PDB file of C-alpha atoms in Angstrom:
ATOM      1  CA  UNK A   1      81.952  40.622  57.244  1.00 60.00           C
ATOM      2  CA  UNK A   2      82.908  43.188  55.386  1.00 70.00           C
ATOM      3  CA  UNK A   3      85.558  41.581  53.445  1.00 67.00           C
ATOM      4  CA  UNK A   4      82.949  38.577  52.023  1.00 64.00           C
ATOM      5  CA  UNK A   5      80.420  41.513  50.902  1.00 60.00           C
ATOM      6  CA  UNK A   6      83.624  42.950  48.244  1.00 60.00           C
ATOM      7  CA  UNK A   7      84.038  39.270  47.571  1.00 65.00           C
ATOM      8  CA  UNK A   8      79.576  38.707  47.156  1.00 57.00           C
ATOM      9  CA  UNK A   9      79.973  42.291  44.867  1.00 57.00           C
ATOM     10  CA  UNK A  10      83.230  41.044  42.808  1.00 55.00           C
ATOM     11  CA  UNK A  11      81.341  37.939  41.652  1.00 51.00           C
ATOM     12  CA  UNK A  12      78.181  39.383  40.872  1.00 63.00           C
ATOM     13  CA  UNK A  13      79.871  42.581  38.840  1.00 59.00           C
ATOM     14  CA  UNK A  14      82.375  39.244  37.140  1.00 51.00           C
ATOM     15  CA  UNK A  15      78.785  37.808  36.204  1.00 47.00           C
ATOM     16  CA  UNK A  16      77.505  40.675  35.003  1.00 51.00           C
ATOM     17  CA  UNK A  17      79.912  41.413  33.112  1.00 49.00           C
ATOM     18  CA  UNK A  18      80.322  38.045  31.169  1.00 48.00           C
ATOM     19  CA  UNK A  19      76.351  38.058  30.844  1.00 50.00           C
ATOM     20  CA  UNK A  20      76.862  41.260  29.041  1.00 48.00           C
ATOM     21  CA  UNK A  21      79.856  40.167  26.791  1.00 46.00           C
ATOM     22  CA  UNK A  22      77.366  36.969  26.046  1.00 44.00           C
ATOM     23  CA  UNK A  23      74.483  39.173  25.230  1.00 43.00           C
ATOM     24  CA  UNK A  24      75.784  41.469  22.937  1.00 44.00           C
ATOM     25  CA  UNK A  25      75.400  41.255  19.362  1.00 47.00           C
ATOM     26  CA  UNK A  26      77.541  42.385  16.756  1.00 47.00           C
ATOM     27  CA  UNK A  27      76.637  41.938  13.013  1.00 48.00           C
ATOM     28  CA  UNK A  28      79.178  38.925  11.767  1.00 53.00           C
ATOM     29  CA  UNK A  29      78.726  40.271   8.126  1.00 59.00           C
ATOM     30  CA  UNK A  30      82.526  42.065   7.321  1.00 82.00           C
ATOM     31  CA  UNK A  31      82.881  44.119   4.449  1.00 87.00           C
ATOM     32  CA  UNK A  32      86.041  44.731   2.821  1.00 91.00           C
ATOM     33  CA  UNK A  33      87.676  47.763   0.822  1.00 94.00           C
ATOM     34  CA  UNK A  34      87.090  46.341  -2.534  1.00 93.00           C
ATOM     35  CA  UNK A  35      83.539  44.847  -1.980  1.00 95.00           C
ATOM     36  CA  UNK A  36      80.606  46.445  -3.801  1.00 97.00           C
ATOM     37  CA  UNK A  37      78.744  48.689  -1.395  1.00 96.00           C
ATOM     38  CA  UNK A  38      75.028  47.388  -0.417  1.00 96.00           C
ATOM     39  CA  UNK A  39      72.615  49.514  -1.719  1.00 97.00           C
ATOM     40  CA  UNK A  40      69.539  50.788   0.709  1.00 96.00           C
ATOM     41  CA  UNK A  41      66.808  52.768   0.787  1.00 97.00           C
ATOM     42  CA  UNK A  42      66.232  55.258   4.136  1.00 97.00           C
ATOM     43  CA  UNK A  43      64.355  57.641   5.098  1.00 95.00           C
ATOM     44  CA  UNK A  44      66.418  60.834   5.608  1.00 96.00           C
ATOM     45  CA  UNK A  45      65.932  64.198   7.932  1.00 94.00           C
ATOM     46  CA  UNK A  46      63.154  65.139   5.978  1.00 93.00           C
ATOM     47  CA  UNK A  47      61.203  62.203   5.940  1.00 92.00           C
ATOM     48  CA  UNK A  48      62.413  61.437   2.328  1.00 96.00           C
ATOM     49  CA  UNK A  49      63.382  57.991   0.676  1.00 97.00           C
ATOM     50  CA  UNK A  50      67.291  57.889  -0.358  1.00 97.00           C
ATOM     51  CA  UNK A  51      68.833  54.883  -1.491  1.00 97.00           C
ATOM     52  CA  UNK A  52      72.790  54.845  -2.063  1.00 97.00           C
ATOM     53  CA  UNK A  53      72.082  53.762  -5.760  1.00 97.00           C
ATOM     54  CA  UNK A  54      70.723  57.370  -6.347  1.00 97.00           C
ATOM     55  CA  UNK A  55      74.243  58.672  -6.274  1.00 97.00           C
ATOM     56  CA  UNK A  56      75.621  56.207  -8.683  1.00 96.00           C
ATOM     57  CA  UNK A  57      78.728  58.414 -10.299  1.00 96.00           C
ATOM     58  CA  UNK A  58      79.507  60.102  -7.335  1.00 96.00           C
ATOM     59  CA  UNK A  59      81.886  59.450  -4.646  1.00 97.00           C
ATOM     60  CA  UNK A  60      79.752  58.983  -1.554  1.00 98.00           C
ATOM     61  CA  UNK A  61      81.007  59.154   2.409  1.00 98.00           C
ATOM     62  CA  UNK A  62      78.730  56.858   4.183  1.00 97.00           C
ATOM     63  CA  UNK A  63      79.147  57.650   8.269  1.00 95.00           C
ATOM     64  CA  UNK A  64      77.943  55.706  10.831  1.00 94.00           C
ATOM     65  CA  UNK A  65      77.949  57.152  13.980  1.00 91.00           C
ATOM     66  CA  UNK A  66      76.058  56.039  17.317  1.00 90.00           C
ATOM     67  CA  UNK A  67      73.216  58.633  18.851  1.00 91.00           C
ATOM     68  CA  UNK A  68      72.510  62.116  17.286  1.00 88.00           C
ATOM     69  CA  UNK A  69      73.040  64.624  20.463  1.00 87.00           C
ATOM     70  CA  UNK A  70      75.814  62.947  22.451  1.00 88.00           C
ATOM     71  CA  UNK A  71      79.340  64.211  22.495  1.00 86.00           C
ATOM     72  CA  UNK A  72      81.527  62.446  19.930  1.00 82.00           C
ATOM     73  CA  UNK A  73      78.654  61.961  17.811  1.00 89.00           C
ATOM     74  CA  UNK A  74      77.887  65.341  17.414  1.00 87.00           C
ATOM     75  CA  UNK A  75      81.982  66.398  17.912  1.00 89.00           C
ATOM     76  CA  UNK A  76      81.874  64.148  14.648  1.00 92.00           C
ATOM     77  CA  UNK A  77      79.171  65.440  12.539  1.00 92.00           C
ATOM     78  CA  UNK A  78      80.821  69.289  13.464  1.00 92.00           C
ATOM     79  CA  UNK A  79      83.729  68.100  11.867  1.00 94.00           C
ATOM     80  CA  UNK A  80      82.302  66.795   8.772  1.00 95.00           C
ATOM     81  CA  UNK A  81      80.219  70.223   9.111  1.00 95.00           C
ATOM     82  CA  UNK A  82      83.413  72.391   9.612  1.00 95.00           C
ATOM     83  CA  UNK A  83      85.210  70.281   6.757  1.00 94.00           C
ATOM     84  CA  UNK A  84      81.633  70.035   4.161  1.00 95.00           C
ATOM     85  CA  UNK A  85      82.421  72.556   1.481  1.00 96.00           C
ATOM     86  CA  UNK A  86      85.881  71.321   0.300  1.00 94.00           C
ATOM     87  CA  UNK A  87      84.524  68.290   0.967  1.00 94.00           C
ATOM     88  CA  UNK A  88      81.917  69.206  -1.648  1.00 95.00           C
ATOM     89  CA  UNK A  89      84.215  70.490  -3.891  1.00 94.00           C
ATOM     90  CA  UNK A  90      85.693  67.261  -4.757  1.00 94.00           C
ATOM     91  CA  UNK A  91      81.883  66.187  -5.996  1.00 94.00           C
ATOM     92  CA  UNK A  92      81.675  64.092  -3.106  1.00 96.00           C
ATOM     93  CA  UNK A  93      78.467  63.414  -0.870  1.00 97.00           C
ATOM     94  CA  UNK A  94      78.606  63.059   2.505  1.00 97.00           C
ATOM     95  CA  UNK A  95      75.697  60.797   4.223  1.00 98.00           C
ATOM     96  CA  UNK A  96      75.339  60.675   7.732  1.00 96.00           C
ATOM     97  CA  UNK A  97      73.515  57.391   9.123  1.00 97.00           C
ATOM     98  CA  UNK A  98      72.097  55.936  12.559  1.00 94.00           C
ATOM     99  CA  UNK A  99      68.950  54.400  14.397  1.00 88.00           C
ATOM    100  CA  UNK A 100      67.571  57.381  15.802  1.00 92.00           C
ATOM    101  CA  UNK A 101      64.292  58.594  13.618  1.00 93.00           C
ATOM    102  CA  UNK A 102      63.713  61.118  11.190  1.00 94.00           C
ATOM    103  CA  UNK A 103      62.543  63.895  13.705  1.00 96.00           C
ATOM    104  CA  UNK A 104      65.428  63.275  15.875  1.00 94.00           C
ATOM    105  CA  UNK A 105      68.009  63.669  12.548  1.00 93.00           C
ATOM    106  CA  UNK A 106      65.858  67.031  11.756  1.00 95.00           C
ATOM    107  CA  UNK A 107      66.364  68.452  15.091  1.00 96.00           C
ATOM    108  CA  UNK A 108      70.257  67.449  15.212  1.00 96.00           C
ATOM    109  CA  UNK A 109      70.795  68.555  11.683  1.00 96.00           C
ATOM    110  CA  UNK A 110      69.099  72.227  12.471  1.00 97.00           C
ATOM    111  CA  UNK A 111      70.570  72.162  16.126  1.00 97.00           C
ATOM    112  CA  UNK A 112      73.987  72.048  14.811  1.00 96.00           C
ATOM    113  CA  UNK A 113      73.830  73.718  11.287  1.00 97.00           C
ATOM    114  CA  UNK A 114      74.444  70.121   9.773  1.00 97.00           C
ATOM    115  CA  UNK A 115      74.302  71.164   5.602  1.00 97.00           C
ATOM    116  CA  UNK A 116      74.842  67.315   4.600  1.00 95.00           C
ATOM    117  CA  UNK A 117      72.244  64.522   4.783  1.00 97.00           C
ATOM    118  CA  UNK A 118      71.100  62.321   8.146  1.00 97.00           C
ATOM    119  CA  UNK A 119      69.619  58.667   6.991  1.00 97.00           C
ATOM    120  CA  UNK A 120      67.391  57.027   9.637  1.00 95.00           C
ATOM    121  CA  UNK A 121      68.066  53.355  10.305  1.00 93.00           C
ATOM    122  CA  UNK A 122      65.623  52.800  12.495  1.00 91.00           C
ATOM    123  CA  UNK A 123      65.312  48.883  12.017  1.00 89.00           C
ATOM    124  CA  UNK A 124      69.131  48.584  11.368  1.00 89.00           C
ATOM    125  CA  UNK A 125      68.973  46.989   8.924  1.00 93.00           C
ATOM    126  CA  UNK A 126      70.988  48.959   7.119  1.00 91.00           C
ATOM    127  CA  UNK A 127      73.814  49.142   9.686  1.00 90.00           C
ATOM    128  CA  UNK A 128      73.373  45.039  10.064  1.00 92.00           C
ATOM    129  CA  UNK A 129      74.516  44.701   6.030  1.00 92.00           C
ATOM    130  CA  UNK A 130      77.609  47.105   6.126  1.00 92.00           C
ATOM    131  CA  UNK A 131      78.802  45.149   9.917  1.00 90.00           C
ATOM    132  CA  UNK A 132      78.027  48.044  12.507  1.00 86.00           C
ATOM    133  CA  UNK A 133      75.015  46.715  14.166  1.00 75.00           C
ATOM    134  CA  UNK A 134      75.599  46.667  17.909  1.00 79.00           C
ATOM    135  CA  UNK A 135      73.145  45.300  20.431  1.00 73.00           C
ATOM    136  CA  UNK A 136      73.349  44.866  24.478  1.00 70.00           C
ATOM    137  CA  UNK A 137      70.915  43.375  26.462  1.00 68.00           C
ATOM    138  CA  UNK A 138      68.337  43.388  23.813  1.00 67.00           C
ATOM    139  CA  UNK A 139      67.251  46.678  24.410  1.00 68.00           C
ATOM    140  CA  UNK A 140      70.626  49.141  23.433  1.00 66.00           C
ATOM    141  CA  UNK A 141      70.789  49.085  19.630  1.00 73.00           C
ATOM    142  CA  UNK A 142      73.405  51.294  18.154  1.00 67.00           C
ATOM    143  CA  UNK A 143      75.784  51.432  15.006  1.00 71.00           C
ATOM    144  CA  UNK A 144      79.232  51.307  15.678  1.00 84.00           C
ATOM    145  CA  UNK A 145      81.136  54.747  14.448  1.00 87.00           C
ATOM    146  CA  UNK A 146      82.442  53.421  11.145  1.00 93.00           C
ATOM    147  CA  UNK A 147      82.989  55.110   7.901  1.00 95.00           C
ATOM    148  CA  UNK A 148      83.054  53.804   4.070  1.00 96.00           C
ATOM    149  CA  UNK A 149      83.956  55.899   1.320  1.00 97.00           C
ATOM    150  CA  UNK A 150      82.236  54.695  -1.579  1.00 97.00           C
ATOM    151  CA  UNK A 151      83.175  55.190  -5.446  1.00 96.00           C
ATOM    152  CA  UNK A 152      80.860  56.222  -7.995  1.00 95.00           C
ATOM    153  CA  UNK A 153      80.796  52.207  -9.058  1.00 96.00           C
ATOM    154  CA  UNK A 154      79.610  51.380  -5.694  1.00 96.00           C
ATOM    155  CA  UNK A 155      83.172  49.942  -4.467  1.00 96.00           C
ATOM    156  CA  UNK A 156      84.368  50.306  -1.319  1.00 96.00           C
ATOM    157  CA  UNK A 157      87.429  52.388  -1.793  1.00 97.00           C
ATOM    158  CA  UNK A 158      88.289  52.982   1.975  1.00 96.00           C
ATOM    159  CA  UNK A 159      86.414  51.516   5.587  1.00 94.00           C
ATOM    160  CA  UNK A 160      87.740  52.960   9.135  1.00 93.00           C
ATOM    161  CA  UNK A 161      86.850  51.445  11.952  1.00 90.00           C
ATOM    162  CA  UNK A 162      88.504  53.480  14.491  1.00 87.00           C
ATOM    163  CA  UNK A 163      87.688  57.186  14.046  1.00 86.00           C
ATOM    164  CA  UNK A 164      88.978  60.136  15.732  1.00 87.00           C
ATOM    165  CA  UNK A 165      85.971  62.084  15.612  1.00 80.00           C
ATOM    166  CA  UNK A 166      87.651  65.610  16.204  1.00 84.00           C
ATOM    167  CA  UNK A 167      89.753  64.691  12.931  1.00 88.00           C
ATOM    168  CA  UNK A 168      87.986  62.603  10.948  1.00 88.00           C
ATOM    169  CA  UNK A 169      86.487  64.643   8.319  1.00 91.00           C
ATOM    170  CA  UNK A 170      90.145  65.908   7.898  1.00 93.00           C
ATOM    171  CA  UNK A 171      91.287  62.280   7.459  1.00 94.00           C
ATOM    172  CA  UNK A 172      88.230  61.459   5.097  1.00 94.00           C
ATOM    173  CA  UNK A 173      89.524  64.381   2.678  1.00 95.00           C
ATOM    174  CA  UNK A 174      92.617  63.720   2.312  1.00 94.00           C
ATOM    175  CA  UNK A 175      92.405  60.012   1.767  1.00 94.00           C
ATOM    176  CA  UNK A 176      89.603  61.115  -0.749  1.00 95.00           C
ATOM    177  CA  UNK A 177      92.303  63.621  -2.764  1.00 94.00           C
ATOM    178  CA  UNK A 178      94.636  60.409  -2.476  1.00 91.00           C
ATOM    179  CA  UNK A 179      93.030  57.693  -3.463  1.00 91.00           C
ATOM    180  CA  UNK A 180      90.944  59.203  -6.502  1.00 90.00           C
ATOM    181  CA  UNK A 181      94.399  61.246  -7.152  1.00 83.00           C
ATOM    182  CA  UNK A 182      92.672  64.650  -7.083  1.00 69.00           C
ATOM    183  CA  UNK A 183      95.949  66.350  -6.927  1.00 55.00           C
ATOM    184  CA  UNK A 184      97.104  64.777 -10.191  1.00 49.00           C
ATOM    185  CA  UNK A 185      94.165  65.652 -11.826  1.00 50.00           C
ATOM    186  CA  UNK A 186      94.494  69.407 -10.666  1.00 48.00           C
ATOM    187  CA  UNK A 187      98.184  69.162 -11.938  1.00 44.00           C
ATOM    188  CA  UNK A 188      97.115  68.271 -15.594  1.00 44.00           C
ATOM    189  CA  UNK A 189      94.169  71.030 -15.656  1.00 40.00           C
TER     190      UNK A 189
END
């Protein structure tokens, strides 16, 4: 008796599991380093309209992470915290963007002493055009933790799509030095 209920649960949790799998939603749009950036316009932390194009010039991190207040997210956004003023001093802004609401953003960004920008993408629509849209079930909607550094052109220069939260901001600033060769350009100064 025993023995057919593990069998009964196995099936049903094999099920479930493929029903998931078949329910989720990814976005099937795929950016590439090289691509131009799609612009947008969100509200950010303070209930303000940004749009990427406003930064034309600049170098621009654009971080997608999954749910202000959970664990990597906010190991994540610590890091870019604990990394944001040499980050800064290479004239680089960093944007911080996910589906949670402007209040929510506010709350994080005082909770944690955040001093760079949170975007709401509350419709993700925003997360659907740059490929991090996630969806289970119809009812968990989340962006996928992905990062784009951006040129002042609007090219993507860089996309990870694994992130070691704990490091990333790190990562971020040294690819940034390297791949706009900020350490030639101190060298000739």
């Amino acid at each position: 008796m025993q023995k057919n209920y593990y069998i009964l649960l196995f099936v049903i949790l094999f099920f479930l599991v493929i029903f998931i799998v078949n329910n989720s939603k990814g976005n099937e749009i795929v950016l590439k380093e090289g691509d131009k950036a799609p612009d947008f316009t969100a509200l950010n932390d303070e209930g303000k309209k940004v749009s990427l194009s406003d930064f034309k010039g600049k170098i621009v991190v654009l971080y997608f992470y999954p749910k202000d207040n959970t664990p990597g997210c906010t190991n994540e956004a610590c890091s870019f915290r604990d990394s944001y003023e040499k980050i800064k001093s290479l004239g680089v802004v960093v944007l911080g963007i996910s589906l949670d609401n402007e209040e929510s953003h506010k709350k994080f960004k005082e909770k944690y002493n955040l001093p760079f920008t949170l975007l709401s993408d509350k419709d993700g629509e925003i997360s659907k055009e740059y490929g991090t849209y996630t969806q289970y079930l119809r009812t968990i909607k989340f962006a996928k933790r992905m990062t784009f550094i951006i040129d002042g052109n609007g090219i993507i220069k860089k996309i990870y799509k694994k992130v070691d939260v704990s490091r990333h901001s790190e990562e971020v600033y040294n690819d940034i030095k390297s791949i706009f060769d900020f350490e030639k350009k101190d060298s000739e100064l």
